XYZ file of C-alpha atoms in Angstrom:
657
model
C 17.262 22.599 -39.624
C 14.975 25.128 -37.885
C 11.269 24.330 -37.992
C 8.470 26.845 -38.516
C 5.739 27.514 -35.972
C 2.787 29.255 -37.660
C -0.051 30.980 -35.840
C -3.429 32.184 -37.089
C -6.588 33.592 -35.521
C -9.946 32.858 -37.144
C -13.553 32.664 -35.936
C -12.721 32.760 -32.246
C -9.906 30.212 -32.483
C -6.150 30.572 -32.093
C -4.623 28.018 -34.460
C -1.017 26.833 -34.259
C 0.613 24.568 -36.814
C 4.183 23.371 -36.796
C 6.666 21.213 -38.630
C 7.373 19.518 -35.304
C 5.049 17.633 -32.975
C 3.896 19.616 -29.925
C 2.429 16.982 -27.598
C 0.175 18.271 -24.802
C 0.450 21.854 -26.039
C -0.866 24.116 -23.286
C -0.761 27.510 -21.593
C 1.249 27.469 -18.391
C -0.355 29.068 -15.358
C 0.682 29.437 -11.750
C -1.619 26.788 -10.282
C -2.740 24.906 -13.371
C -2.456 24.688 -17.156
C -5.068 24.795 -19.921
C -4.653 22.670 -23.058
C -4.986 23.179 -26.798
C -7.024 20.685 -28.802
C -4.877 18.426 -30.993
C -6.524 18.512 -34.444
C -3.974 16.173 -36.035
C -1.445 16.965 -38.777
C 0.607 19.024 -36.268
C -2.277 21.491 -35.837
C -3.524 22.728 -32.454
C -6.417 25.056 -31.515
C -7.755 26.884 -28.497
C -10.689 29.300 -28.236
C -10.267 32.930 -27.256
C -12.850 32.491 -24.485
C -10.858 29.572 -23.021
C -7.697 31.688 -23.011
C -9.415 34.682 -21.378
C -11.142 32.514 -18.765
C -7.869 30.785 -17.880
C -5.867 34.014 -17.496
C -8.624 35.443 -15.278
C -8.757 32.306 -13.142
C -4.994 32.334 -12.666
C -5.047 36.104 -12.099
C -2.164 36.648 -14.521
C -1.584 38.965 -17.457
C 0.975 36.942 -19.417
C 1.527 33.197 -19.782
C 3.826 31.131 -21.986
C 2.988 28.157 -24.156
C 4.624 24.872 -23.184
C 4.420 21.274 -24.368
C 5.648 17.849 -23.375
C 5.378 15.967 -20.099
C 4.656 17.578 -16.744
C 8.024 16.322 -15.508
C 9.989 17.962 -18.341
C 7.865 20.689 -19.982
C 9.407 22.654 -22.866
C 8.746 26.116 -24.234
C 8.316 26.889 -27.926
C 11.734 28.489 -28.300
C 12.227 30.599 -31.440
C 15.664 31.831 -30.462
C 17.643 28.908 -31.850
C 15.599 25.900 -32.948
C 12.455 27.358 -34.535
C 11.085 30.436 -36.227
C 7.711 32.062 -35.657
C 5.360 32.970 -38.518
C 2.299 35.037 -37.496
C -0.205 34.780 -40.353
C -2.373 37.667 -39.118
C -2.607 40.027 -36.131
C -3.240 37.238 -33.567
C -5.478 39.560 -31.552
C -8.925 38.770 -30.123
C -11.565 40.707 -28.178
C -13.432 38.764 -25.496
C -15.916 41.049 -23.776
C -13.883 43.909 -22.317
C -10.653 41.946 -22.637
C -8.143 41.985 -25.461
C -5.905 38.964 -26.042
C -2.587 38.795 -27.875
C -0.573 35.776 -29.036
C 3.031 36.865 -29.608
C 6.747 36.067 -29.348
C 8.098 37.518 -26.085
C 11.498 39.092 -25.347
C 13.037 35.648 -24.774
C 11.645 34.625 -28.186
C 9.165 32.154 -26.755
C 5.431 32.031 -27.603
C 3.091 33.535 -25.043
C -0.382 35.008 -24.502
C -1.034 38.360 -22.848
C -4.299 40.022 -21.819
C -4.997 43.769 -21.858
C -1.296 44.545 -22.216
C 0.064 45.163 -25.695
C 3.199 43.033 -26.040
C 6.660 44.480 -26.644
C 8.185 44.357 -30.083
C 11.696 43.853 -28.667
C 11.985 40.319 -30.039
C 11.477 41.576 -33.601
C 15.046 42.956 -33.893
C 17.779 40.404 -34.479
C 20.876 42.446 -35.377
C 22.293 44.685 -38.096
C 25.227 44.931 -40.448
C 26.928 48.309 -40.825
C 27.453 48.962 -44.528
C 28.702 52.564 -44.333
C 29.449 55.253 -41.741
C 30.361 58.292 -43.779
C 30.412 62.043 -43.826
C 27.848 63.770 -46.028
C 28.816 67.463 -46.007
C 28.223 68.423 -42.356
C 26.178 65.333 -41.541
C 26.895 61.696 -40.743
C 25.137 59.148 -42.920
C 24.602 55.534 -41.852
C 23.790 52.675 -44.193
C 22.581 49.540 -42.424
C 21.135 46.161 -43.203
C 18.670 45.535 -40.382
C 17.537 41.961 -39.724
C 14.073 41.518 -38.209
C 12.239 38.377 -37.108
C 8.750 37.004 -37.719
C 7.274 39.898 -39.701
C 8.477 42.371 -42.274
C 9.047 45.844 -40.746
C 6.841 48.667 -41.954
C 9.340 51.235 -40.608
C 12.770 51.231 -38.988
C 13.709 54.241 -36.883
C 17.325 54.974 -35.862
C 17.990 57.042 -32.736
C 21.115 58.481 -31.095
C 21.820 59.641 -27.566
C 22.678 58.721 -23.971
C 20.722 56.138 -22.035
C 22.143 57.244 -18.666
C 21.267 60.890 -19.297
C 17.909 59.809 -20.759
C 18.641 61.895 -23.849
C 17.703 60.025 -27.007
C 16.755 61.688 -30.253
C 15.252 60.250 -33.425
C 17.216 60.938 -36.605
C 16.016 60.976 -40.195
C 15.611 57.327 -41.215
C 14.302 55.667 -44.367
C 13.812 52.016 -45.325
C 14.612 51.603 -49.014
C 13.933 47.879 -49.423
C 12.949 44.746 -47.487
C 13.630 41.137 -48.505
C 12.225 37.919 -47.093
C 15.337 35.860 -46.305
C 13.334 32.776 -45.354
C 12.938 31.056 -42.004
C 11.191 34.069 -40.501
C 13.989 36.583 -41.178
C 13.608 39.872 -43.084
C 16.465 42.118 -44.224
C 15.805 45.843 -44.622
C 18.235 48.353 -46.100
C 18.019 51.457 -43.873
C 19.523 54.904 -44.434
C 19.865 57.312 -41.500
C 21.375 60.791 -41.440
C 22.006 63.306 -38.662
C 24.054 66.357 -37.727
C 26.517 65.716 -34.852
C 26.608 69.461 -34.273
C 22.850 69.599 -33.709
C 23.041 66.595 -31.396
C 25.862 68.198 -29.392
C 24.004 71.468 -28.954
C 20.741 69.750 -28.040
C 22.493 67.613 -25.402
C 24.564 70.582 -24.110
C 27.821 68.993 -25.268
C 29.388 72.335 -26.106
C 33.025 73.523 -25.981
C 32.477 75.469 -22.740
C 31.433 72.213 -21.054
C 33.474 69.657 -22.973
C 36.999 71.028 -22.613
C 40.560 69.921 -23.280
C 39.862 67.225 -25.822
C 37.299 65.447 -23.638
C 35.087 63.031 -25.525
C 31.397 62.266 -25.217
C 30.181 58.824 -26.206
C 26.888 58.695 -28.037
C 25.135 55.394 -28.672
C 22.755 54.296 -31.408
C 19.349 52.774 -30.839
C 16.693 51.220 -33.060
C 12.903 51.043 -33.091
C 11.075 48.648 -35.416
C 7.418 49.059 -36.333
C 5.251 46.722 -38.400
C 1.638 46.362 -39.560
C 1.137 42.610 -39.177
C 0.669 42.346 -35.410
C -0.503 44.491 -32.529
C 2.924 44.962 -30.963
C 4.306 48.104 -29.325
C 7.549 49.334 -30.926
C 10.444 49.357 -28.436
C 13.618 51.443 -28.452
C 16.552 49.066 -27.990
C 20.335 49.109 -28.594
C 21.410 48.962 -32.228
C 23.725 45.941 -32.154
C 25.966 45.221 -35.105
C 26.915 41.693 -36.171
C 29.061 42.712 -39.130
C 30.873 45.991 -39.571
C 32.934 47.752 -42.186
C 36.239 49.424 -41.293
C 35.509 52.385 -39.024
C 37.319 55.648 -39.760
C 37.334 59.138 -38.241
C 35.113 61.877 -39.638
C 35.254 65.647 -39.132
C 32.231 67.944 -39.262
C 32.187 71.727 -38.874
C 31.001 73.160 -35.565
C 31.740 76.866 -35.991
C 34.394 79.030 -37.635
C 37.122 77.922 -35.200
C 36.154 74.370 -34.253
C 35.230 71.133 -35.929
C 33.900 67.961 -34.341
C 35.897 64.754 -34.500
C 33.482 61.838 -34.864
C 34.895 58.383 -34.101
C 32.579 55.429 -34.682
C 33.095 52.314 -32.591
C 31.428 49.131 -31.406
C 31.037 48.777 -27.648
C 31.752 45.503 -25.869
C 28.020 44.727 -26.219
C 28.316 45.225 -30.023
C 26.174 48.359 -29.772
C 27.091 50.957 -32.378
C 28.404 54.197 -30.864
C 30.523 57.215 -31.694
C 32.787 59.459 -29.626
C 32.581 63.199 -30.281
C 35.198 65.802 -29.350
C 36.027 69.354 -30.363
C 39.163 70.064 -32.382
C 40.513 73.427 -33.594
C 40.029 73.542 -37.347
C 43.622 74.697 -37.892
C 44.856 71.484 -36.243
C 42.626 69.310 -38.386
C 43.948 71.026 -41.524
C 47.538 70.731 -40.236
C 47.130 67.011 -39.568
C 45.458 66.418 -42.933
C 48.469 67.934 -44.708
C 50.876 65.924 -42.556
C 49.043 62.658 -43.207
C 49.355 63.209 -46.943
C 53.173 63.231 -46.558
C 53.388 60.514 -43.904
C 50.530 58.017 -44.351
C 51.928 55.667 -41.692
C 52.640 58.298 -38.976
C 56.347 57.407 -39.101
C 58.013 60.824 -38.885
C 61.826 60.585 -39.253
C 63.990 62.367 -36.677
C 64.922 65.792 -38.043
C 66.733 67.535 -35.160
C 70.131 66.910 -33.615
C 68.619 65.925 -30.291
C 65.771 63.495 -29.558
C 62.432 65.120 -28.768
C 60.815 64.147 -25.450
C 57.197 65.114 -24.777
C 55.867 65.031 -21.201
C 52.567 65.602 -19.431
C 50.594 64.586 -16.362
C 46.965 65.560 -16.779
C 46.751 68.434 -19.249
C 45.726 70.910 -16.536
C 48.393 69.786 -14.038
C 52.106 70.144 -13.322
C 52.912 68.951 -9.814
C 53.903 65.311 -10.188
C 56.681 63.161 -11.632
C 56.173 64.583 -15.131
C 56.882 68.206 -14.212
C 59.782 67.128 -11.970
C 61.430 65.280 -14.868
C 60.749 68.209 -17.228
C 62.558 70.635 -14.927
C 65.414 68.211 -14.315
C 66.011 67.337 -17.978
C 65.955 70.956 -19.086
C 68.323 72.009 -16.284
C 70.878 69.227 -16.567
C 70.384 67.559 -19.980
C 69.419 70.297 -22.414
C 72.363 69.290 -24.626
C 71.140 65.694 -24.748
C 67.409 66.139 -25.338
C 64.819 68.648 -26.481
C 62.285 68.223 -23.660
C 58.796 69.744 -23.796
C 55.826 69.815 -21.427
C 52.170 69.960 -22.541
C 49.697 71.935 -20.406
C 46.566 74.024 -20.935
C 46.835 77.802 -21.222
C 44.576 78.454 -18.216
C 46.247 75.990 -15.842
C 47.197 77.478 -12.466
C 50.081 74.992 -12.265
C 52.143 76.352 -15.159
C 54.074 78.237 -12.471
C 55.494 74.913 -11.238
C 57.449 74.528 -14.479
C 60.816 76.238 -14.229
C 61.471 79.075 -16.627
C 61.866 77.213 -19.909
C 59.152 79.137 -21.738
C 60.038 77.855 -25.211
C 59.597 74.317 -23.957
C 56.220 74.783 -22.243
C 53.699 73.837 -24.924
C 50.095 74.958 -24.756
C 47.668 72.101 -25.221
C 45.871 71.835 -28.589
C 47.968 74.363 -30.477
C 49.757 73.846 -33.808
C 53.067 73.640 -31.928
C 51.638 70.871 -29.719
C 50.610 68.841 -32.773
C 53.952 69.485 -34.473
C 55.998 68.296 -31.477
C 53.704 65.348 -30.836
C 54.342 64.120 -34.381
C 58.104 64.699 -33.986
C 58.420 63.091 -30.551
C 60.921 60.272 -30.062
C 59.803 59.466 -26.509
C 56.692 60.062 -24.402
C 56.761 60.434 -20.604
C 53.433 60.360 -18.750
C 52.036 59.895 -15.249
C 48.388 58.908 -15.750
C 47.450 57.942 -19.311
C 49.676 58.402 -22.337
C 46.564 59.582 -24.202
C 46.808 62.849 -22.235
C 49.604 63.782 -24.650
C 47.285 63.646 -27.652
C 46.369 66.995 -29.209
C 43.139 65.187 -30.046
C 42.159 61.557 -30.097
C 42.286 60.589 -33.769
C 43.100 57.122 -35.067
C 46.178 58.441 -36.859
C 47.576 60.096 -33.735
C 46.906 56.944 -31.740
C 49.073 55.072 -34.237
C 51.856 57.523 -33.391
C 51.453 56.697 -29.691
C 51.574 52.965 -30.351
C 54.757 53.294 -32.465
C 56.668 55.597 -30.071
C 58.643 54.426 -26.995
C 57.150 55.638 -23.721
C 57.747 55.580 -19.985
C 54.952 55.469 -17.448
C 56.320 57.590 -14.592
C 53.254 56.780 -12.442
C 51.710 59.314 -10.050
C 52.181 57.261 -6.909
C 53.345 53.903 -5.669
C 51.044 51.176 -6.978
C 49.310 48.545 -4.927
C 47.074 50.093 -2.278
C 43.690 50.178 -3.971
C 41.691 48.559 -6.741
C 43.246 49.063 -10.164
C 41.386 49.608 -13.411
C 41.396 46.599 -15.693
C 43.467 47.615 -18.711
C 45.018 46.120 -21.791
C 48.527 44.795 -21.452
C 51.110 47.517 -22.066
C 52.786 47.802 -25.443
C 56.198 46.211 -25.811
C 57.745 49.678 -26.257
C 56.374 50.943 -22.922
C 58.270 50.876 -19.626
C 57.126 51.713 -16.113
C 58.854 53.316 -13.122
C 58.533 51.531 -9.753
C 59.994 51.951 -6.272
C 60.425 48.534 -4.611
C 60.759 44.814 -5.261
C 57.176 44.426 -4.049
C 55.981 46.908 -6.661
C 57.964 45.096 -9.367
C 55.971 41.961 -8.599
C 52.735 43.950 -8.428
C 53.006 45.613 -11.857
C 54.021 42.295 -13.414
C 51.003 40.512 -11.951
C 48.374 43.241 -12.082
C 49.394 45.428 -15.035
C 50.983 42.811 -17.295
C 54.414 44.418 -17.701
C 57.265 42.044 -18.445
C 60.273 42.133 -16.169
C 62.461 43.908 -18.754
C 59.872 46.694 -19.018
C 60.094 47.600 -15.326
C 62.455 50.358 -14.158
C 63.295 50.134 -10.447
C 64.335 53.768 -10.173
C 62.027 55.287 -7.563
C 59.697 58.205 -8.265
C 61.324 61.471 -9.414
C 59.211 63.647 -7.118
C 60.467 61.754 -4.065
C 63.975 63.179 -4.558
C 62.884 66.524 -3.120
C 60.740 64.849 -0.476
C 63.692 62.828 0.824
C 66.034 65.793 0.663
C 63.736 68.042 2.679
C 62.035 65.604 5.028
C 63.948 66.652 8.130
C 63.629 70.448 8.015
C 59.815 70.373 7.805
C 59.278 68.014 10.748
C 59.100 70.664 13.476
C 56.526 72.750 11.605
C 54.288 69.719 11.176
C 54.141 68.729 14.859
C 50.658 68.337 16.369
C 49.015 68.540 12.953
C 46.726 65.649 11.946
C 45.406 65.255 8.397
C 42.326 63.131 7.597
C 42.537 62.477 3.869
C 40.360 59.723 2.333
C 40.622 58.748 -1.299
C 37.768 59.209 -3.755
C 34.793 56.933 -4.290
C 33.916 56.825 -7.980
C 30.408 55.596 -7.247
C 29.734 58.768 -5.248
C 30.982 61.206 -7.862
C 28.132 63.140 -9.502
C 25.416 61.739 -7.223
C 22.866 64.109 -5.670
C 23.565 65.660 -2.287
C 20.791 63.600 -0.707
C 22.279 60.403 -2.130
C 25.738 61.400 -0.932
C 24.482 62.063 2.609
C 23.048 58.548 2.860
C 26.356 56.908 1.859
C 28.533 54.973 4.310
C 31.439 57.232 3.309
C 29.642 60.397 4.437
C 28.101 59.034 7.619
C 31.397 57.457 8.730
C 33.509 60.584 8.290
C 30.854 62.905 9.710
C 30.749 60.719 12.797
C 34.541 60.747 13.051
C 35.045 64.513 12.752
C 32.353 65.054 15.385
C 33.504 62.306 17.759
C 33.557 63.652 21.381
C 36.561 61.495 22.294
C 38.515 62.824 19.309
C 37.548 66.363 20.322
C 38.793 65.757 23.869
C 42.075 64.288 22.558
C 42.577 67.315 20.287
C 42.087 69.666 23.241
C 44.331 67.671 25.583
C 47.209 67.274 23.116
C 46.646 70.624 21.356
C 46.164 68.897 18.018
C 45.189 70.765 14.876
C 43.014 68.352 12.907
C 42.092 68.928 9.251
C 39.807 67.014 6.910
C 40.068 67.200 3.132
C 38.197 65.426 0.354
C 39.759 64.141 -2.847
C 39.737 66.903 -5.515
C 37.237 64.903 -7.586
C 34.744 65.077 -4.686
C 35.268 68.703 -3.681
C 31.684 69.628 -4.632
C 30.464 67.871 -1.462
C 32.793 69.774 0.892
C 30.020 72.025 2.210
C 28.105 69.007 3.525
C 30.783 68.323 6.163
C 30.930 70.354 9.373
C 32.654 70.153 12.741
C 33.340 72.563 15.608
C 36.943 71.387 16.088
C 38.068 69.831 12.777
C 38.927 72.246 9.953
C 37.285 71.332 6.629
C 39.826 72.279 3.971
C 39.256 73.314 0.399
C 41.100 71.554 -2.388
C 41.197 74.010 -5.228
C 44.455 72.774 -6.730
C 46.167 69.412 -6.691
C 49.403 71.225 -5.899
C 47.990 71.889 -2.431
C 48.430 68.192 -1.615
C 52.236 68.454 -1.476
C 51.931 71.308 1.034
C 49.565 69.227 3.166
C 51.951 66.290 3.177
C 54.766 68.549 4.327
C 52.767 70.455 6.958
C 51.136 67.557 8.839
C 52.673 65.092 11.270
C 50.056 62.302 11.245
C 47.837 61.072 8.412
C 44.546 59.200 8.647
C 43.556 57.774 5.285
C 41.888 54.704 3.848
C 43.475 53.756 0.525
C 45.229 56.948 -0.665
C 48.604 56.257 -2.287
C 49.954 59.540 -0.859
C 50.248 57.626 2.419
C 53.477 56.247 0.950
C 54.749 59.814 0.527
C 53.928 60.400 4.164
C 55.718 57.288 5.393
C 58.847 58.301 3.465
C 58.974 61.389 5.699
C 59.132 59.096 8.747
C 55.625 60.170 9.790
C 52.857 57.890 11.108
C 49.967 56.783 8.909
C 46.747 55.139 10.111
C 44.606 53.284 7.564
C 40.912 53.576 8.434
C 39.409 50.948 6.119
C 35.796 50.700 7.214
C 34.713 49.590 3.736
C 36.178 47.784 0.726
C 37.313 49.858 -2.214
C 36.201 47.525 -4.985
C 35.166 49.988 -7.635
C 36.724 48.090 -10.521
C 37.399 44.602 -9.148
C 38.372 42.954 -5.897
C 41.894 43.607 -4.671
C 43.231 42.212 -1.401
C 45.674 44.417 0.500
C 48.468 42.667 2.333
C 48.974 44.496 5.688
C 52.716 43.797 5.375
C 52.851 45.941 2.239
C 51.891 49.154 4.024
C 53.470 51.052 6.909
C 51.034 51.684 9.732
C 48.067 50.071 11.486
C 44.929 49.101 9.566
C 41.696 49.623 11.524
C 38.018 49.275 10.649
C 36.282 51.046 13.557
C 36.529 54.334 15.479
C 37.658 52.827 18.771
C 40.714 51.220 17.166
C 41.330 54.358 15.145
C 41.432 56.546 18.272
C 43.697 54.058 20.048
C 46.122 54.122 17.089
C 45.969 57.922 16.923
C 46.927 58.238 20.607
C 49.949 56.023 19.971
C 50.934 58.040 16.895
C 50.717 61.330 18.826
C 52.974 59.842 21.504
C 55.517 58.465 19.000
C 55.507 61.359 16.484
C 57.472 59.171 14.048
C 57.330 55.692 12.585
C 58.328 52.902 14.914
C 61.604 51.092 14.281
C 59.676 48.111 12.916
C 57.688 50.341 10.558
C 60.828 52.127 9.345
C 62.388 48.780 8.491
C 59.459 48.064 6.153
C 60.025 51.187 4.041
C 62.968 49.944 1.888
C 61.446 46.483 1.569
C 57.868 47.355 0.640
C 57.750 51.037 -0.312
C 61.010 52.614 -1.437
C 64.106 50.522 -2.004
C 66.632 53.239 -2.839
C 66.340 55.764 -0.003
C 68.367 58.428 -1.801
C 67.736 61.443 -4.025
C 68.817 59.932 -7.333
C 65.540 58.730 -8.872
C 65.647 61.443 -11.559
C 69.180 60.413 -12.468
C 68.173 56.754 -12.784
C 65.176 57.653 -14.964
C 67.466 59.754 -17.172
C 69.810 56.797 -17.604
C 66.826 54.701 -18.727
C 65.875 57.433 -21.219
C 69.372 57.457 -22.691
C 69.287 53.705 -23.074
C 65.977 53.868 -24.955
C 67.117 56.680 -27.260
C 70.678 55.582 -27.954
């Protein structure tokens, strides 16, 4: 059973009494210790002047209390075994110095001098009693558990730690109970307007587009009157929680805000906020009343298939399958594609206007709820009109095929939950079958060895574009997530920037380009395009990347690729064109992933000298070597034909039969 440790200050003496024996109780210094007097009956004293003198002599501001032998000293730990009871403020003035006896952030007893201690150790955890909508506000009801002393006030805050935007919200403590053993429970009510928070933090529809969510976290600050301790803002962690449900608050006449409470992995309370057209929220509310379990029965003659890539894009396997299914299988399926109204890539969708669905419209929501199958290339959540719990249930209940947006297995993969049993994935080789089983958690019967639909056109047209691409070299590195959204000065100090700036200004590369009449281009990943202006060269062309569709043109119009980890290198190799992998760093943004050189087609180099040597060979060869070509069916693309779309369609029929 936990034992109490009481502390009191009176007449120049710090007095500690405990239910347990504290032999050789002392203050631990750097070079020496100073001891309490043992008064018997588990009571120990030390004068304020002795404490101040010791801290000065050791030239330290803070020192912990320890007890026991010198060989095995122990701290007074109030985290598990004991609980601390301060009987008054435990503060003393000695000359110009001010002393504090307190429980530190590790919940161990300590002294500090001329530095008011943090109140972080006061907060234990909280229980969420209610997270509910109150007209246009969100109201929280919490039981907050504090240690050592009863709180005089509990303040709830909301915001972003990374953006350093945290705002206090209206908070009130309605009652506090002494639970015994140094624990106090306070019932706290907090209320705030998500709309006001969004506007204050510039989370407005013009910035937060296309269903994007912003995660806001909750924080807590505890104040009390019993000790001189500075209140500290710290994460509001929840030990017990009620069922969390979506809430909708009005933003303006057209939009409402979807508020989704959640607990982070750290148990910190948070909520995601996104903007939803009010007409969609009303439409879904009416639908939910008829179908509480999101199980919409099939109403049409043909199954409904809903497809997307990213909601602003149509240049990948999703749009290819949309065009194919509408051209050749319109009698078998009703196939629709979801894309934003302003997307420049709508033109890539063949002329099936009635089947091109504008994102976040009533028709989008209607077809989403009717869908019998989802096809996606990145995340199936891109098909959501908005990210409500009810609509997520629909996703979980509906069969789906992950078409992928490239061949997997060249760079670090995000750690994700295992796929649902009703999800299948498209792959291109036996190697990739093994990869998605091991890395993604798909079972063997969920894997479709069909090849990628967009490669059908690539394989059909690979010969006619070869002449046009001669003498063209493309330098195309993949993105670095850690460099996205950093300042320009930070970007310019990165290994990524310095390495590629050195390469595109290399005198030997310049001489090679002149000798062989090479046209060399450099292009950043679209997610890093904002740093394009920082790169310059007098012989390498720095390309813009305004649209992702431009990538397919680049792959067709260049003869040699220099990349690091970009999966489009597989597209390049399928055209019988040389690829050089310049891997001067490790791409370990999510977790470590070892690349087997036998799984890629082309040399892997880590320095400029080897890169230039490999480039000279590639210019001489113009195509893959015989040995490299033999690796393509084994490691990249097993079925070197133009029938991937047909094989995917057969898989669709099997699912929907």
